[in-house]
């Protein structure tokens, strides 16, 4: 039906009396009342089944039988009461509009679920393709220049390894509009080759080294808070030095400032992000590879020690040699730190399926996390002290179950040594340690 709202033929000109007169004259109210009393919605079998066949797996994409059977199967799947719909000769009749709304809502949910499945599959494909491209970029930085680790060659790049987004304390130390592209926990080495834990944050402008310290004064005395230990602008980074072995050490050289000796298991991802950010500013990063890295250490805060260091020279040397372990073994001697580590995968290894014959070892060893070294200062026991990692994993290795049962069966309780249960005789004399006497002399007399 066509209802004319006015006689002026203009938009937004509505006459209520004229519209009501036309509705009553055309009999629309009686038509609606009759439709509401009976089955208002009617649709041929083929069209109805074509629209709502997606509600069940049996009717989608094609129903093998008669359309009427498919419609009954769809109505049973949505649990619609038989009094709300009837089957005619060629059409289906639905009584209440709410029943039709139920079918439409169920159909929309089905489409939404299928769309989510397609979106998930597509995002997963795009993410895998992006990760493959990032791995290739990271591999190009170290390709034919540095030995690779077996456990980390195919890992995914996460970016945030310390939960920076959920740490309000760390976010307060960075600018409000400064986006952090990479965050991880690292080991930082001072002028005496002592290990210090740091959180490294990398943005498009700066590199932050965050440490912890205990408050000595004030209402927060005794509490441990985060503090920015150093801020390095990306524009001031001159060079990044690495070795040719599979270690995780790298030295960041800064213009007109002391360098930072760092260690991180995520060095490849860090170098990739750093290269992208510095290339965007028009100042590409320079990366050099050498098994002997010489740098000038930071001056001591003590004036006397700083003066002595200026006379003797503050140069430090990192020497990388071939070892027998997959993790680095450090030997500090004077102003030189020797790092011995086994050979890793070949320098031309790319991400993908790695055969067991590649590398210098066949057994795959667990990945190593950036744990602190068990350090002993030089000259405490010998001239050169070795520092090795106390634990390569966070969990203590458990005893093999089969071996434990077998050893328990072979244990003879009669032959076990129970001397620790013997009680000493009361007549046994106990030797007392003689305490030397100390003479006090009065010097005031």
Short mmCIF file of C-alpha atoms in Angstrom, two decimals:
data_model
loop_
_atom_site.label_atom_id
_atom_site.label_comp_id
_atom_site.label_asym_id
_atom_site.label_seq_id
_atom_site.Cartn_x
_atom_site.Cartn_y
_atom_site.Cartn_z
CA UNK A 1 0.00 0.00 0.00
CA UNK A 2 1.06 3.56 -0.72
CA UNK A 3 0.17 6.27 1.81
CA UNK A 4 0.53 9.94 0.88
CA UNK A 5 1.61 12.00 3.95
CA UNK A 6 0.77 15.41 2.39
CA UNK A 7 -0.50 17.21 -0.70
CA UNK A 8 2.49 19.55 -1.07
CA UNK A 9 4.85 16.76 -2.22
CA UNK A 10 7.59 18.00 0.10
CA UNK A 11 9.90 16.07 2.41
CA UNK A 12 9.44 16.17 6.22
CA UNK A 13 5.79 17.33 5.86
CA UNK A 14 3.54 14.87 7.72
CA UNK A 15 -0.24 15.18 8.23
CA UNK A 16 -1.49 12.76 10.89
CA UNK A 17 -5.19 13.00 10.02
CA UNK A 18 -4.58 12.30 6.33
CA UNK A 19 -2.36 9.26 7.11
CA UNK A 20 -4.92 7.78 9.58
CA UNK A 21 -7.76 8.25 7.09
CA UNK A 22 -5.82 6.34 4.40
CA UNK A 23 -4.95 3.48 6.81
CA UNK A 24 -8.62 3.05 7.77
CA UNK A 25 -9.86 3.39 4.18
CA UNK A 26 -7.42 0.76 2.83
CA UNK A 27 -8.37 -1.74 5.57
CA UNK A 28 -4.85 -2.20 6.88
CA UNK A 29 -5.97 -2.49 10.50
CA UNK A 30 -8.35 -5.37 9.71
CA UNK A 31 -5.65 -7.09 7.66
CA UNK A 32 -3.16 -6.89 10.53
CA UNK A 33 -5.75 -8.13 13.03
CA UNK A 34 -6.57 -11.13 10.86
CA UNK A 35 -2.90 -11.91 10.34
CA UNK A 36 -2.25 -11.76 14.08
CA UNK A 37 -5.14 -14.06 14.82
CA UNK A 38 -3.84 -16.67 12.37
CA UNK A 39 -0.44 -17.54 10.84
CA UNK A 40 1.12 -14.25 9.83
CA UNK A 41 4.26 -15.56 8.11
CA UNK A 42 4.07 -17.84 5.08
CA UNK A 43 6.83 -18.91 2.75
CA UNK A 44 7.22 -21.65 0.06
CA UNK A 45 9.16 -24.76 1.08
CA UNK A 46 12.10 -24.21 -1.27
CA UNK A 47 12.72 -20.58 -0.25
CA UNK A 48 12.33 -21.30 3.47
CA UNK A 49 14.72 -24.25 3.37
CA UNK A 50 17.23 -22.27 1.30
CA UNK A 51 17.30 -19.50 3.93
CA UNK A 52 17.44 -21.62 7.11
CA UNK A 53 19.29 -24.72 5.90
CA UNK A 54 22.49 -23.41 7.52
CA UNK A 55 21.04 -24.10 10.99
CA UNK A 56 21.91 -27.82 10.84
CA UNK A 57 24.69 -29.89 9.34
CA UNK A 58 22.24 -32.31 7.73
CA UNK A 59 20.48 -29.63 5.67
CA UNK A 60 23.62 -27.66 4.73
CA UNK A 61 24.71 -27.25 1.99
CA UNK A 62 22.12 -29.56 0.39
CA UNK A 63 19.18 -31.57 1.76
CA UNK A 64 19.02 -34.98 0.04
CA UNK A 65 15.29 -35.55 0.49
CA UNK A 66 12.04 -33.65 0.09
CA UNK A 67 11.98 -29.97 1.20
CA UNK A 68 9.21 -30.70 3.72
CA UNK A 69 11.42 -33.22 5.53
CA UNK A 70 14.27 -30.74 5.69
CA UNK A 71 11.97 -28.06 7.15
CA UNK A 72 10.78 -30.45 9.88
CA UNK A 73 14.39 -31.24 10.74
CA UNK A 74 15.23 -27.50 11.01
CA UNK A 75 12.21 -26.81 13.24
CA UNK A 76 13.12 -29.72 15.53
CA UNK A 77 16.71 -28.45 15.82
CA UNK A 78 15.57 -25.07 17.22
CA UNK A 79 13.00 -26.75 19.53
CA UNK A 80 10.06 -24.74 18.21
CA UNK A 81 6.64 -25.80 19.52
CA UNK A 82 4.40 -27.51 16.92
CA UNK A 83 1.55 -25.11 17.73
CA UNK A 84 3.63 -22.20 16.42
CA UNK A 85 3.99 -23.52 12.87
CA UNK A 86 2.07 -25.59 10.37
CA UNK A 87 2.87 -27.26 7.06
CA UNK A 88 0.64 -26.65 4.07
CA UNK A 89 0.73 -28.18 0.60
CA UNK A 90 3.43 -25.90 -0.79
CA UNK A 91 4.05 -23.38 2.03
CA UNK A 92 5.02 -23.27 5.69
CA UNK A 93 3.03 -21.04 8.09
CA UNK A 94 4.43 -19.50 11.29
CA UNK A 95 2.05 -17.98 13.81
CA UNK A 96 3.95 -15.63 16.17
CA UNK A 97 6.61 -13.13 15.07
CA UNK A 98 8.75 -14.23 18.04
CA UNK A 99 9.13 -17.66 16.45
CA UNK A 100 10.39 -16.06 13.25
CA UNK A 101 12.77 -13.87 15.28
CA UNK A 102 14.13 -17.04 16.91
CA UNK A 103 14.99 -18.49 13.51
CA UNK A 104 16.63 -15.25 12.38
CA UNK A 105 18.71 -14.95 15.57
CA UNK A 106 19.89 -18.55 15.34
CA UNK A 107 20.83 -17.97 11.69
CA UNK A 108 22.85 -14.86 12.57
CA UNK A 109 24.71 -16.76 15.31
CA UNK A 110 25.62 -19.48 12.85
CA UNK A 111 27.00 -16.95 10.39
CA UNK A 112 28.90 -15.21 13.20
CA UNK A 113 30.46 -18.52 14.32
CA UNK A 114 31.56 -19.42 10.79
CA UNK A 115 32.94 -15.92 10.28
CA UNK A 116 34.99 -16.25 13.46
CA UNK A 117 36.43 -19.55 12.26
CA UNK A 118 37.43 -17.96 8.95
CA UNK A 119 38.93 -14.93 10.72
CA UNK A 120 40.90 -17.15 13.10
CA UNK A 121 42.32 -19.22 10.26
CA UNK A 122 43.23 -16.12 8.25
CA UNK A 123 44.85 -14.34 11.19
CA UNK A 124 46.81 -17.46 12.02
CA UNK A 125 48.02 -17.68 8.44
CA UNK A 126 48.98 -13.99 8.34
CA UNK A 127 50.74 -14.24 11.69
CA UNK A 128 52.74 -17.29 10.59
CA UNK A 129 53.72 -15.51 7.39
CA UNK A 130 54.81 -12.44 9.36
CA UNK A 131 56.81 -14.59 11.79
CA UNK A 132 58.52 -16.32 8.86
CA UNK A 133 59.46 -12.93 7.39
CA UNK A 134 60.75 -11.71 10.78
CA UNK A 135 62.83 -14.86 11.19
CA UNK A 136 64.31 -14.34 7.74
CA UNK A 137 65.21 -10.74 8.60
CA UNK A 138 66.79 -11.87 11.86
CA UNK A 139 68.68 -14.61 10.07
CA UNK A 140 70.02 -12.14 7.49
CA UNK A 141 71.62 -10.12 10.30
CA UNK A 142 73.62 -13.11 11.62
CA UNK A 143 73.84 -15.16 8.41
CA UNK A 144 77.36 -16.56 7.83
CA UNK A 145 78.67 -14.40 10.67
CA UNK A 146 77.68 -16.12 13.91
CA UNK A 147 76.97 -19.69 15.04
CA UNK A 148 73.32 -20.30 15.88
CA UNK A 149 71.64 -22.05 18.78
CA UNK A 150 69.61 -25.16 18.09
CA UNK A 151 66.93 -24.45 20.71
CA UNK A 152 66.23 -20.84 19.63
CA UNK A 153 66.59 -20.90 15.85
CA UNK A 154 62.88 -21.60 15.27
CA UNK A 155 61.25 -19.88 18.23
CA UNK A 156 58.52 -17.26 17.86
CA UNK A 157 59.17 -13.59 18.60
CA UNK A 158 56.91 -12.30 21.38
CA UNK A 159 58.33 -8.84 22.05
CA UNK A 160 57.26 -8.48 25.69
CA UNK A 161 58.84 -11.10 27.95
CA UNK A 162 58.41 -9.34 31.32
CA UNK A 163 54.74 -8.29 31.23
CA UNK A 164 55.42 -4.60 30.66
CA UNK A 165 51.80 -3.88 29.76
CA UNK A 166 50.59 -5.09 33.18
CA UNK A 167 53.41 -3.50 35.23
CA UNK A 168 52.38 0.00 36.28
CA UNK A 169 55.74 0.64 37.93
CA UNK A 170 57.67 0.12 34.71
CA UNK A 171 55.17 2.09 32.64
CA UNK A 172 55.62 5.08 34.97
CA UNK A 173 59.35 5.18 34.16
CA UNK A 174 58.72 5.59 30.42
CA UNK A 175 57.13 8.49 28.58
CA UNK A 176 53.34 8.40 28.28
CA UNK A 177 53.32 8.50 24.48
CA UNK A 178 56.41 6.30 24.08
CA UNK A 179 55.58 2.85 22.80
CA UNK A 180 57.77 -0.03 23.97
CA UNK A 181 58.58 -2.38 21.09
CA UNK A 182 60.71 -4.90 23.00
CA UNK A 183 61.10 -5.79 26.70
CA UNK A 184 63.08 -8.58 28.36
CA UNK A 185 65.27 -9.43 31.34
CA UNK A 186 69.03 -9.31 30.75
CA UNK A 187 72.37 -9.69 32.53
CA UNK A 188 74.55 -6.61 32.72
CA UNK A 189 78.30 -6.84 33.47
CA UNK A 190 80.15 -4.10 35.30
CA UNK A 191 83.86 -3.17 35.18
CA UNK A 192 84.69 -6.10 37.52
CA UNK A 193 82.67 -8.58 35.42
CA UNK A 194 80.02 -8.91 38.12
CA UNK A 195 76.50 -9.78 37.00
CA UNK A 196 73.61 -7.42 37.65
CA UNK A 197 70.00 -8.07 36.70
CA UNK A 198 68.33 -5.46 34.52
CA UNK A 199 65.08 -5.01 32.59
CA UNK A 200 65.75 -3.76 29.07
CA UNK A 201 63.06 -1.68 27.33
CA UNK A 202 63.40 -0.64 23.69
CA UNK A 203 61.29 2.07 22.09
CA UNK A 204 61.57 3.94 18.82
CA UNK A 205 63.72 6.65 20.48
CA UNK A 206 65.46 5.24 23.56
CA UNK A 207 66.90 2.13 25.17
CA UNK A 208 66.15 1.84 28.90
CA UNK A 209 68.02 -0.25 31.48
CA UNK A 210 65.81 -0.64 34.56
CA UNK A 211 67.20 -1.89 37.88
CA UNK A 212 66.01 -2.33 41.45
CA UNK A 213 67.26 -0.61 44.59
CA UNK A 214 66.24 -0.41 48.22
CA UNK A 215 64.99 2.91 49.56
CA UNK A 216 67.15 4.08 52.47
CA UNK A 217 65.24 7.15 53.69
CA UNK A 218 61.71 8.44 53.77
CA UNK A 219 58.35 6.76 54.34
CA UNK A 220 59.22 4.00 51.83
CA UNK A 221 62.45 3.05 53.59
CA UNK A 222 63.26 -0.61 53.13
CA UNK A 223 61.10 -1.09 50.04
CA UNK A 224 62.54 -2.18 46.70
CA UNK A 225 61.54 0.03 43.78
CA UNK A 226 62.31 0.17 40.07
CA UNK A 227 64.79 2.80 38.94
CA UNK A 228 66.12 3.85 35.56
CA UNK A 229 69.83 3.01 35.64
CA UNK A 230 70.62 4.22 32.14
CA UNK A 231 68.91 5.75 29.12
CA UNK A 232 70.62 5.38 25.74
CA UNK A 233 69.26 7.29 22.78
CA UNK A 234 69.19 5.26 19.59
CA UNK A 235 70.75 8.16 17.71
CA UNK A 236 73.83 7.91 19.97
CA UNK A 237 74.46 4.17 19.41
CA UNK A 238 77.60 3.81 17.32
CA UNK A 239 78.09 0.07 17.08
CA UNK A 240 76.98 -3.29 18.47
CA UNK A 241 79.70 -5.92 18.93
CA UNK A 242 79.07 -9.68 18.99
CA UNK A 243 81.22 -12.77 18.84
CA UNK A 244 81.15 -15.42 16.14
CA UNK A 245 80.16 -18.16 18.58
CA UNK A 246 76.73 -19.20 19.87
CA UNK A 247 76.89 -17.12 23.08
CA UNK A 248 74.39 -14.40 24.04
CA UNK A 249 76.82 -11.55 24.78
CA UNK A 250 76.71 -8.20 22.98
CA UNK A 251 78.34 -4.84 23.63
CA UNK A 252 76.50 -1.60 22.84
CA UNK A 253 78.92 1.25 22.10
CA UNK A 254 77.61 4.78 22.68
CA UNK A 255 79.03 8.02 21.28
CA UNK A 256 81.10 9.91 23.91
CA UNK A 257 80.04 7.53 26.70
CA UNK A 258 80.98 4.17 28.17
CA UNK A 259 79.63 0.99 26.51
CA UNK A 260 77.24 -1.51 28.05
CA UNK A 261 78.11 -5.22 28.20
CA UNK A 262 74.86 -7.17 28.14
CA UNK A 263 73.68 -10.75 27.78
CA UNK A 264 70.26 -11.92 26.67
CA UNK A 265 68.86 -15.10 25.17
CA UNK A 266 66.63 -12.89 22.99
CA UNK A 267 69.55 -11.05 21.37
CA UNK A 268 68.46 -11.97 17.84
CA UNK A 269 65.01 -10.47 18.31
CA UNK A 270 66.53 -7.42 20.02
CA UNK A 271 68.94 -6.83 17.13
CA UNK A 272 66.10 -7.19 14.63
CA UNK A 273 63.89 -4.61 16.36
CA UNK A 274 66.86 -2.30 16.94
CA UNK A 275 67.83 -2.47 13.26
CA UNK A 276 64.29 -1.63 12.15
CA UNK A 277 63.93 1.33 14.52
CA UNK A 278 67.34 2.81 13.70
CA UNK A 279 66.83 2.30 9.97
CA UNK A 280 63.53 4.22 10.23
CA UNK A 281 65.41 7.22 11.65
CA UNK A 282 67.94 7.17 8.81
CA UNK A 283 70.79 5.97 11.05
CA UNK A 284 71.28 2.23 10.39
CA UNK A 285 72.97 0.25 13.13
CA UNK A 286 76.49 -1.10 12.62
CA UNK A 287 77.00 -4.68 13.80
CA UNK A 288 80.50 -6.16 14.00
CA UNK A 289 81.60 -9.70 14.83
CA UNK A 290 84.84 -10.63 16.56
CA UNK A 291 86.02 -13.22 19.08
CA UNK A 292 87.98 -10.56 20.96
CA UNK A 293 86.08 -7.45 21.98
CA UNK A 294 87.99 -4.59 23.61
CA UNK A 295 86.15 -1.71 25.24
CA UNK A 296 86.70 1.05 27.78
CA UNK A 297 84.93 0.40 31.07
CA UNK A 298 83.01 2.95 33.08
CA UNK A 299 85.11 4.94 35.54
CA UNK A 300 84.87 4.02 39.21
CA UNK A 301 82.86 6.29 41.49
CA UNK A 302 85.72 6.33 43.97
CA UNK A 303 88.07 9.18 43.01
CA UNK A 304 91.21 7.33 44.13
CA UNK A 305 90.26 4.17 42.22
CA UNK A 306 89.31 6.25 39.20
CA UNK A 307 92.71 8.00 39.30
CA UNK A 308 94.53 4.67 39.57
CA UNK A 309 92.41 3.29 36.74
CA UNK A 310 93.25 6.26 34.54
CA UNK A 311 96.95 5.57 35.10
CA UNK A 312 96.72 1.83 34.46
CA UNK A 313 94.07 2.07 31.74
CA UNK A 314 90.35 1.15 31.95
CA UNK A 315 90.29 -1.16 28.93
CA UNK A 316 88.52 -4.51 29.30
CA UNK A 317 88.70 -7.52 26.98
CA UNK A 318 86.09 -10.20 26.23
CA UNK A 319 87.81 -13.28 24.79
CA UNK A 320 85.64 -16.01 23.22
CA UNK A 321 87.19 -19.48 22.88
CA UNK A 322 85.98 -22.95 21.99
CA UNK A 323 84.69 -25.00 24.92
CA UNK A 324 82.97 -28.29 25.64
CA UNK A 325 79.66 -27.04 27.06
CA UNK A 326 76.57 -25.67 25.39
CA UNK A 327 76.36 -22.87 27.97
CA UNK A 328 79.16 -20.34 28.51
CA UNK A 329 81.82 -20.91 31.16
CA UNK A 330 83.38 -17.63 32.28
CA UNK A 331 86.92 -17.18 33.54
CA UNK A 332 87.87 -13.77 34.94
CA UNK A 333 91.58 -12.90 35.10
CA UNK A 334 92.54 -9.31 35.66
CA UNK A 335 90.97 -7.14 32.98
CA UNK A 336 90.08 -10.05 30.69
CA UNK A 337 86.97 -12.20 30.74
CA UNK A 338 87.33 -15.48 28.84
CA UNK A 339 84.10 -17.05 27.63
CA UNK A 340 84.34 -20.67 26.51
CA UNK A 341 81.39 -22.29 24.74
CA UNK A 342 80.83 -25.20 22.40
CA UNK A 343 80.16 -24.81 18.69
CA UNK A 344 76.52 -24.40 17.72
CA UNK A 345 74.71 -24.78 14.42
CA UNK A 346 76.58 -23.71 11.27
CA UNK A 347 76.65 -20.02 10.38
CA UNK A 348 74.56 -20.56 7.25
CA UNK A 349 71.65 -22.19 9.14
CA UNK A 350 68.22 -20.76 8.38
CA UNK A 351 64.92 -21.26 10.24
CA UNK A 352 63.11 -24.44 9.31
CA UNK A 353 63.52 -28.13 9.89
CA UNK A 354 66.96 -28.79 11.34
CA UNK A 355 68.49 -32.21 10.80
CA UNK A 356 70.18 -34.06 13.62
CA UNK A 357 73.49 -34.07 11.78
CA UNK A 358 73.85 -30.31 11.83
CA UNK A 359 75.91 -28.77 14.59
CA UNK A 360 78.59 -30.24 16.78
CA UNK A 361 76.20 -32.22 18.98
CA UNK A 362 73.32 -34.60 18.20
CA UNK A 363 71.28 -34.43 21.37
CA UNK A 364 68.91 -31.54 21.62
CA UNK A 365 69.52 -29.68 24.86
CA UNK A 366 66.88 -27.64 26.72
CA UNK A 367 66.76 -23.88 26.07
CA UNK A 368 68.66 -21.68 28.46
CA UNK A 369 67.20 -18.70 30.24
CA UNK A 370 69.10 -15.59 31.26
CA UNK A 371 70.11 -16.64 34.76
CA UNK A 372 72.78 -14.99 36.86
CA UNK A 373 76.23 -16.54 37.09
CA UNK A 374 77.76 -17.95 40.23
CA UNK A 375 80.56 -15.43 40.44
CA UNK A 376 83.69 -15.52 42.58
CA UNK A 377 86.07 -12.56 42.50
CA UNK A 378 89.54 -13.07 41.04
CA UNK A 379 92.25 -14.13 43.48
CA UNK A 380 89.90 -15.57 46.12
CA UNK A 381 91.00 -19.17 45.61
CA UNK A 382 93.23 -19.27 42.55
CA UNK A 383 94.62 -16.77 40.12
CA UNK A 384 91.81 -17.50 37.67
CA UNK A 385 88.36 -18.41 38.93
CA UNK A 386 85.71 -20.06 36.79
CA UNK A 387 82.13 -18.93 36.83
CA UNK A 388 79.53 -21.41 35.63
CA UNK A 389 75.81 -21.40 35.77
CA UNK A 390 74.36 -23.00 38.88
CA UNK A 391 71.18 -24.23 37.17
CA UNK A 392 70.29 -24.55 33.51
CA UNK A 393 66.60 -25.00 34.28
CA UNK A 394 64.21 -23.75 36.92
CA UNK A 395 63.20 -27.24 38.11
CA UNK A 396 65.31 -29.84 39.90
CA UNK A 397 65.68 -33.02 37.80
CA UNK A 398 63.78 -35.93 39.29
CA UNK A 399 65.03 -39.47 39.71
CA UNK A 400 64.06 -41.98 37.08
CA UNK A 401 61.14 -44.03 38.35
CA UNK A 402 62.29 -47.39 36.99
CA UNK A 403 65.80 -46.95 38.36
CA UNK A 404 64.45 -45.88 41.74
CA UNK A 405 62.26 -48.97 42.03
CA UNK A 406 65.05 -51.28 40.95
CA UNK A 407 67.52 -49.75 43.41
CA UNK A 408 64.95 -50.05 46.20
CA UNK A 409 64.48 -53.75 45.45
CA UNK A 410 68.23 -54.43 45.45
CA UNK A 411 68.72 -52.62 48.77
CA UNK A 412 69.42 -55.00 51.65
CA UNK A 413 68.24 -53.48 54.94
CA UNK A 414 70.48 -55.78 57.01
CA UNK A 415 73.62 -54.70 55.22
CA UNK A 416 72.90 -50.98 55.47
CA UNK A 417 75.09 -48.88 57.73
CA UNK A 418 73.26 -47.87 60.93
CA UNK A 419 76.18 -46.48 62.86
CA UNK A 420 74.52 -43.10 62.98
CA UNK A 421 71.92 -44.57 65.38
CA UNK A 422 74.50 -45.56 68.02
CA UNK A 423 74.21 -43.60 71.28
CA UNK A 424 77.53 -42.65 72.96
CA UNK A 425 78.30 -44.13 76.37
CA UNK A 426 77.70 -41.83 79.35
CA UNK A 427 81.22 -42.61 80.66
CA UNK A 428 82.79 -41.32 77.46
CA UNK A 429 84.68 -38.12 78.06
CA UNK A 430 84.01 -35.19 75.81
CA UNK A 431 87.00 -33.14 74.79
CA UNK A 432 86.44 -29.47 75.40
CA UNK A 433 88.02 -26.87 73.25
CA UNK A 434 90.50 -24.75 75.13
CA UNK A 435 89.78 -21.05 74.89
CA UNK A 436 92.94 -18.92 75.17
CA UNK A 437 92.96 -16.24 77.84
CA UNK A 438 93.26 -12.64 76.83
CA UNK A 439 95.15 -10.15 79.00
CA UNK A 440 93.79 -6.64 79.27
CA UNK A 441 96.40 -3.97 79.97
CA UNK A 442 95.33 -0.62 81.37
CA UNK A 443 97.20 2.04 79.41
CA UNK A 444 95.68 4.97 81.30
CA UNK A 445 97.87 4.44 84.36
#
